[in-house]
Coordinates of C-alpha atoms and ligand atoms in Angstrom, one line a residue:
M539 CA -12.2 -4.7 3.5
K540 CA -10.8 -1.7 5.5
P541 CA -11.3 1.4 3.4
L542 CA -8.4 3.3 2.0
P543 CA -7.8 6.6 3.9
F544 CA -9.1 8.7 0.9
C545 CA -11.8 11.2 1.4
S546 CA -13.1 14.3 -0.3
R547 CA -12.4 17.9 0.4
T548 CA -9.2 17.2 2.4
P549 CA -7.1 15.2 -0.1
A550 CA -4.9 12.3 1.1
I551 CA -1.3 13.2 0.2
I552 CA 0.7 10.4 -1.5
S553 CA 4.4 10.5 -2.1
S554 CA 6.3 8.0 -4.2
V555 CA 9.6 6.2 -3.4
T556 CA 11.3 5.8 -6.8
C557 CA 14.6 4.4 -5.9
M558 CA 16.9 2.8 -8.5
S559 CA 18.3 0.2 -6.2
V560 CA 17.1 -1.9 -3.2
E561 CA 19.9 -0.5 -1.1
D562 CA 18.5 3.0 -1.8
V563 CA 15.0 1.9 -0.7
H564 CA 16.4 0.7 2.6
A565 CA 18.3 4.0 3.0
V566 CA 15.2 6.3 2.6
D567 CA 15.1 8.8 5.5
G568 CA 12.7 7.6 8.2
M569 CA 11.0 11.0 8.2
W570 CA 9.0 10.0 5.1
F571 CA 7.5 7.1 7.0
T572 CA 6.4 9.0 10.1
P573 CA 3.2 11.2 10.1
G574 CA 4.0 14.9 10.1
T575 CA 3.5 18.1 8.2
T576 CA 6.3 17.4 5.7
S577 CA 5.5 13.6 5.3
P578 CA 2.7 12.1 3.3
D579 CA -0.5 10.3 4.4
V580 CA 0.2 7.4 2.1
L581 CA 3.3 6.0 0.5
E582 CA 3.6 4.7 -3.0
W583 CA 6.5 2.4 -3.8
R584 CA 7.2 2.6 -7.5
V585 CA 8.6 -0.8 -8.1
D586 CA 9.1 -0.3 -11.9
P587 CA 12.6 1.2 -11.7
L588 CA 13.8 -2.1 -10.0
V589 CA 11.9 -4.7 -12.0
S590 CA 14.6 -5.4 -14.5
A591 CA 17.3 -5.7 -11.8
L592 CA 15.1 -7.9 -9.5
T593 CA 14.2 -10.1 -12.5
A594 CA 17.8 -10.6 -13.6
G595 CA 19.3 -13.9 -12.5
G596 CA 15.8 -15.5 -12.3
G597 CA 14.1 -16.5 -9.0
D598 CA 10.8 -15.5 -7.5
L599 CA 10.1 -11.9 -8.3
G600 CA 7.1 -11.8 -5.9
G601 CA 9.3 -13.0 -3.1
K602 CA 12.0 -10.4 -3.8
I603 CA 9.4 -7.6 -3.9
A604 CA 7.9 -9.0 -0.7
E605 CA 11.2 -8.8 1.0
V606 CA 11.6 -5.1 0.3
A607 CA 7.9 -4.4 1.0
T608 CA 8.2 -6.2 4.4
A609 CA 11.2 -4.0 5.3
L610 CA 9.2 -0.9 4.3
R611 CA 6.2 -1.9 6.3
A612 CA 8.4 -2.5 9.4
R613 CA 9.4 1.2 9.3
T614 CA 5.9 2.8 8.9
Q615 CA 2.2 2.8 9.8
L616 CA 1.3 4.5 6.6
P617 CA -0.7 2.6 4.0
L618 CA 1.5 1.4 1.1
I619 CA 0.6 1.4 -2.6
L620 CA 2.7 -0.9 -4.7
T621 CA 2.9 0.3 -8.4
V622 CA 4.6 -0.9 -11.5
R623 CA 4.4 1.7 -14.2
S624 CA 4.8 0.5 -17.7
E625 CA 7.0 2.3 -20.3
A626 CA 3.8 2.9 -22.3
E627 CA 2.4 5.0 -19.4
G628 CA 5.6 6.9 -18.4
G629 CA 7.3 4.3 -16.2
Q630 CA 10.3 2.0 -16.5
C631 CA 8.7 -1.4 -16.7
A632 CA 9.2 -3.0 -20.1
E633 CA 6.0 -3.9 -21.9
G634 CA 6.6 -7.6 -21.8
A635 CA 7.4 -7.6 -18.1
Y636 CA 4.3 -5.7 -16.9
T637 CA 1.8 -8.6 -16.3
S638 CA 4.3 -10.8 -14.4
A639 CA 5.5 -7.8 -12.4
V640 CA 1.8 -7.0 -11.4
E641 CA 1.2 -10.7 -10.6
A642 CA 4.2 -10.4 -8.3
L643 CA 2.7 -7.4 -6.6
I644 CA -0.6 -9.2 -6.2
Q645 CA 1.2 -12.1 -4.5
C646 CA 3.1 -9.7 -2.2
A647 CA 0.0 -7.8 -1.2
G648 CA -2.1 -10.8 -0.7
E649 CA 0.4 -12.2 1.7
G650 CA 0.8 -8.9 3.5
N651 CA -2.9 -8.1 3.8
D652 CA -5.1 -10.4 6.0
S653 CA -6.4 -12.8 3.5
R654 CA -9.6 -13.4 5.5
G655 CA -10.9 -9.9 5.0
G656 CA -8.4 -7.8 3.1
N657 CA -7.5 -5.9 6.3
P658 CA -4.0 -5.0 7.3
G659 CA -2.2 -8.1 8.5
A660 CA 0.2 -8.4 11.4
T661 CA 2.1 -5.1 10.7
G662 CA -1.2 -3.1 10.5
V663 CA 0.0 -1.6 7.3
Q664 CA -2.4 -1.9 4.5
I665 CA -1.1 -2.6 0.9
A666 CA -3.0 -1.5 -2.2
L667 CA -2.0 -2.0 -5.7
D668 CA -2.0 0.1 -8.9
V669 CA -3.2 -1.7 -12.1
E670 CA -3.1 0.1 -15.5
V671 CA -6.5 -0.5 -17.3
A672 CA -5.4 0.1 -20.9
R673 CA -4.3 -3.5 -21.4
P674 CA -6.2 -6.6 -22.3
D675 CA -5.6 -8.5 -19.0
S676 CA -6.3 -5.6 -16.6
R677 CA -9.8 -6.9 -15.6
A678 CA -8.3 -10.3 -14.7
L679 CA -5.5 -8.7 -12.7
I680 CA -7.9 -6.5 -10.8
E681 CA -10.2 -9.4 -10.1
K682 CA -7.3 -11.5 -8.8
A683 CA -6.0 -8.7 -6.6
R684 CA -9.5 -8.1 -5.1
A685 CA -10.0 -11.8 -4.6
Q686 CA -6.8 -11.9 -2.6
G687 CA -8.1 -9.0 -0.4
S688 CA -6.2 -6.0 -1.8
H689 CA -7.6 -2.7 -2.9
V690 CA -6.8 -1.8 -6.4
I691 CA -6.2 1.8 -7.8
A692 CA -7.0 1.4 -11.5
S693 CA -5.0 3.9 -13.5
F694 CA -4.7 5.5 -16.9
H695 CA -1.8 7.9 -17.9
D696 CA -1.2 9.9 -20.9
F697 CA 2.0 11.9 -21.1
C698 CA 1.2 13.6 -24.4
A699 CA -2.5 14.6 -24.3
T700 CA -5.8 14.9 -22.6
P701 CA -8.1 12.3 -24.3
P702 CA -11.8 13.2 -24.6
D703 CA -13.1 9.9 -23.1
L704 CA -11.7 10.2 -19.5
L705 CA -15.1 9.9 -17.8
E706 CA -15.9 6.7 -19.8
R707 CA -12.5 5.4 -18.8
M708 CA -13.2 6.0 -15.2
H709 CA -16.6 4.3 -15.4
A710 CA -14.8 1.3 -17.0
M711 CA -12.4 1.2 -14.0
E712 CA -15.3 0.9 -11.6
Q713 CA -16.9 -1.8 -13.8
A714 CA -13.7 -3.7 -13.8
G715 CA -13.8 -3.9 -10.0
A716 CA -11.3 -1.2 -9.0
S717 CA -11.5 0.4 -5.5
V718 CA -10.3 3.8 -6.7
A719 CA -10.3 5.2 -10.3
K720 CA -7.3 7.4 -11.3
I721 CA -6.4 9.3 -14.4
A722 CA -3.2 11.5 -14.9
V723 CA -3.1 13.1 -18.3
T724 CA -1.1 16.0 -20.0
P725 CA -2.8 19.3 -21.0
T726 CA -1.9 21.3 -24.1
N727 CA -4.0 24.2 -23.1
M728 CA -6.0 25.4 -20.2
D729 CA -9.3 23.9 -21.6
D730 CA -7.7 20.5 -21.1
V731 CA -7.0 21.4 -17.4
L732 CA -10.7 22.5 -17.0
S733 CA -11.7 19.1 -18.6
V734 CA -9.9 17.2 -16.0
L735 CA -11.5 19.2 -13.2
R736 CA -14.8 18.7 -14.8
V737 CA -14.2 15.0 -15.2
A738 CA -13.2 14.8 -11.5
H739 CA -16.4 16.5 -10.5
R740 CA -18.6 14.3 -12.7
A741 CA -16.8 11.1 -11.8
Q742 CA -17.1 11.8 -8.1
A743 CA -20.9 12.2 -8.5
E744 CA -21.4 9.3 -10.9
L745 CA -19.1 6.6 -9.5
A746 CA -19.5 4.8 -6.2
I747 CA -15.7 4.6 -5.8
P748 CA -13.3 7.4 -4.9
V749 CA -11.6 9.1 -7.9
I750 CA -8.3 10.9 -8.5
A751 CA -7.9 13.2 -11.5
I752 CA -4.6 14.9 -12.3
S753 CA -3.5 17.2 -15.0
M754 CA 0.2 16.8 -15.2
G755 CA 3.0 19.4 -15.8
R756 CA 3.2 23.1 -15.0
M757 CA 0.0 23.9 -16.7
G758 CA -2.0 21.3 -14.9
A759 CA -0.4 21.8 -11.5
V760 CA -3.5 23.6 -10.1
T761 CA -5.3 20.3 -10.2
R762 CA -2.8 18.8 -7.7
L763 CA -3.6 21.6 -5.2
M764 CA -7.3 22.1 -5.7
G765 CA -8.4 18.8 -7.2
A766 CA -10.1 17.9 -4.0
E767 CA -12.5 20.9 -4.3
F768 CA -13.6 19.2 -7.6
G769 CA -13.9 15.6 -6.2
S770 CA -10.3 14.1 -6.2
C771 CA -9.8 12.1 -3.1
A772 CA -6.0 12.3 -3.2
T773 CA -3.0 14.1 -4.7
F774 CA 0.6 13.1 -5.4
A775 CA 3.4 15.2 -3.9
T776 CA 7.1 14.9 -4.3
G777 CA 8.8 12.1 -2.4
P778 CA 12.3 11.3 -1.2
Q779 CA 13.8 11.1 -4.8
G780 CA 11.8 14.2 -6.0
A781 CA 8.8 14.2 -8.4
S782 CA 7.5 10.9 -9.7
A783 CA 5.5 12.8 -12.4
P784 CA 5.7 16.4 -13.8
G785 CA 4.1 19.2 -11.9
Q786 CA 4.1 17.8 -8.3
Y787 CA 4.5 20.1 -5.3
S788 CA 6.1 19.2 -2.0
V789 CA 4.0 17.7 0.8
A790 CA 4.4 20.8 2.9
Q791 CA 3.0 23.0 0.1
V792 CA 0.1 20.7 -0.6
R793 CA -0.7 20.4 3.1
Q794 CA -0.5 24.1 3.7
L795 CA -3.0 24.8 0.9
A796 CA -5.3 22.0 1.9
Q797 CA -5.3 23.7 5.4
V798 CA -6.2 27.1 3.8
L799 CA -9.0 25.5 1.8
K800 CA -10.3 23.3 4.6
P801 CA -14.1 23.6 4.8
Ligands
LIG1372 O1 -0.4 7.5 -11.0 C1 0.3 8.3 -10.4 C2 0.1 9.7 -10.5 C3 1.4 10.3 -11.0 O2 1.6 10.0 -12.3 C4 1.2 11.8 -10.9 O3 0.9 12.4 -11.9 O4 1.4 12.4 -9.8 C5 2.6 9.9 -10.1 C6 2.7 8.4 -10.1 O5 3.8 8.0 -9.3 C7 1.5 7.7 -9.7 O6 1.6 6.3 -9.8

């Protein structure tokens, strides 16, 4: 499977498209899709704001998502991450709709990637998926996505606190078959921020897969700029609709600092 363009030291910069309607997705300024100093290295399409609208009236959710994803891929060469974020983890996908929405993403990504080897299909644009691991069926979802040739970014979010077992959670992500392990949590003090940096550093040394560790909000914002120094392979910056989570900087700001810190 072609590796995702994530490496250590110079972080991959990911921006999220968080549109509330399909029309708005199609209307996103093309500059976000073209490599440059103010555009990201990887795009994340946050599908969750659209799940209820796309599900209304029935029909094939996977097909509807694929239609939009195909249009996005026609406009870019950047890798694309498809994400459904549940309400429980700070997104807009209702609890009961999460599994079927991720199944739809798996179908869409499987059709888009070359099923023979998980490499980008005809468009050359690779599709990866985000799967939340804090749910009973996450292992099955990850296995299914991997079997269909898609990379999976396993994720865990906490918008209230920084739990003490983050390293164990990241090991569990690897054991579940993820291609990348990601945590994004909320600090209540600077020790929590340090814990996230320490977890990034340990996880990068102990896991065989790339890791992303983010401390959200103003207090944790330093982890978005300097996380790569501690082992994070990527960072999220603001996208066309602004921040997809608290504490994000613009792509230009992150790129500038990465340039300053470049080994
Ligand atoms: O998992 C993440 C990380 C994130 O929550 C952040 O804190 O930047 C932003 C989300 O869009 C993305 O899916």
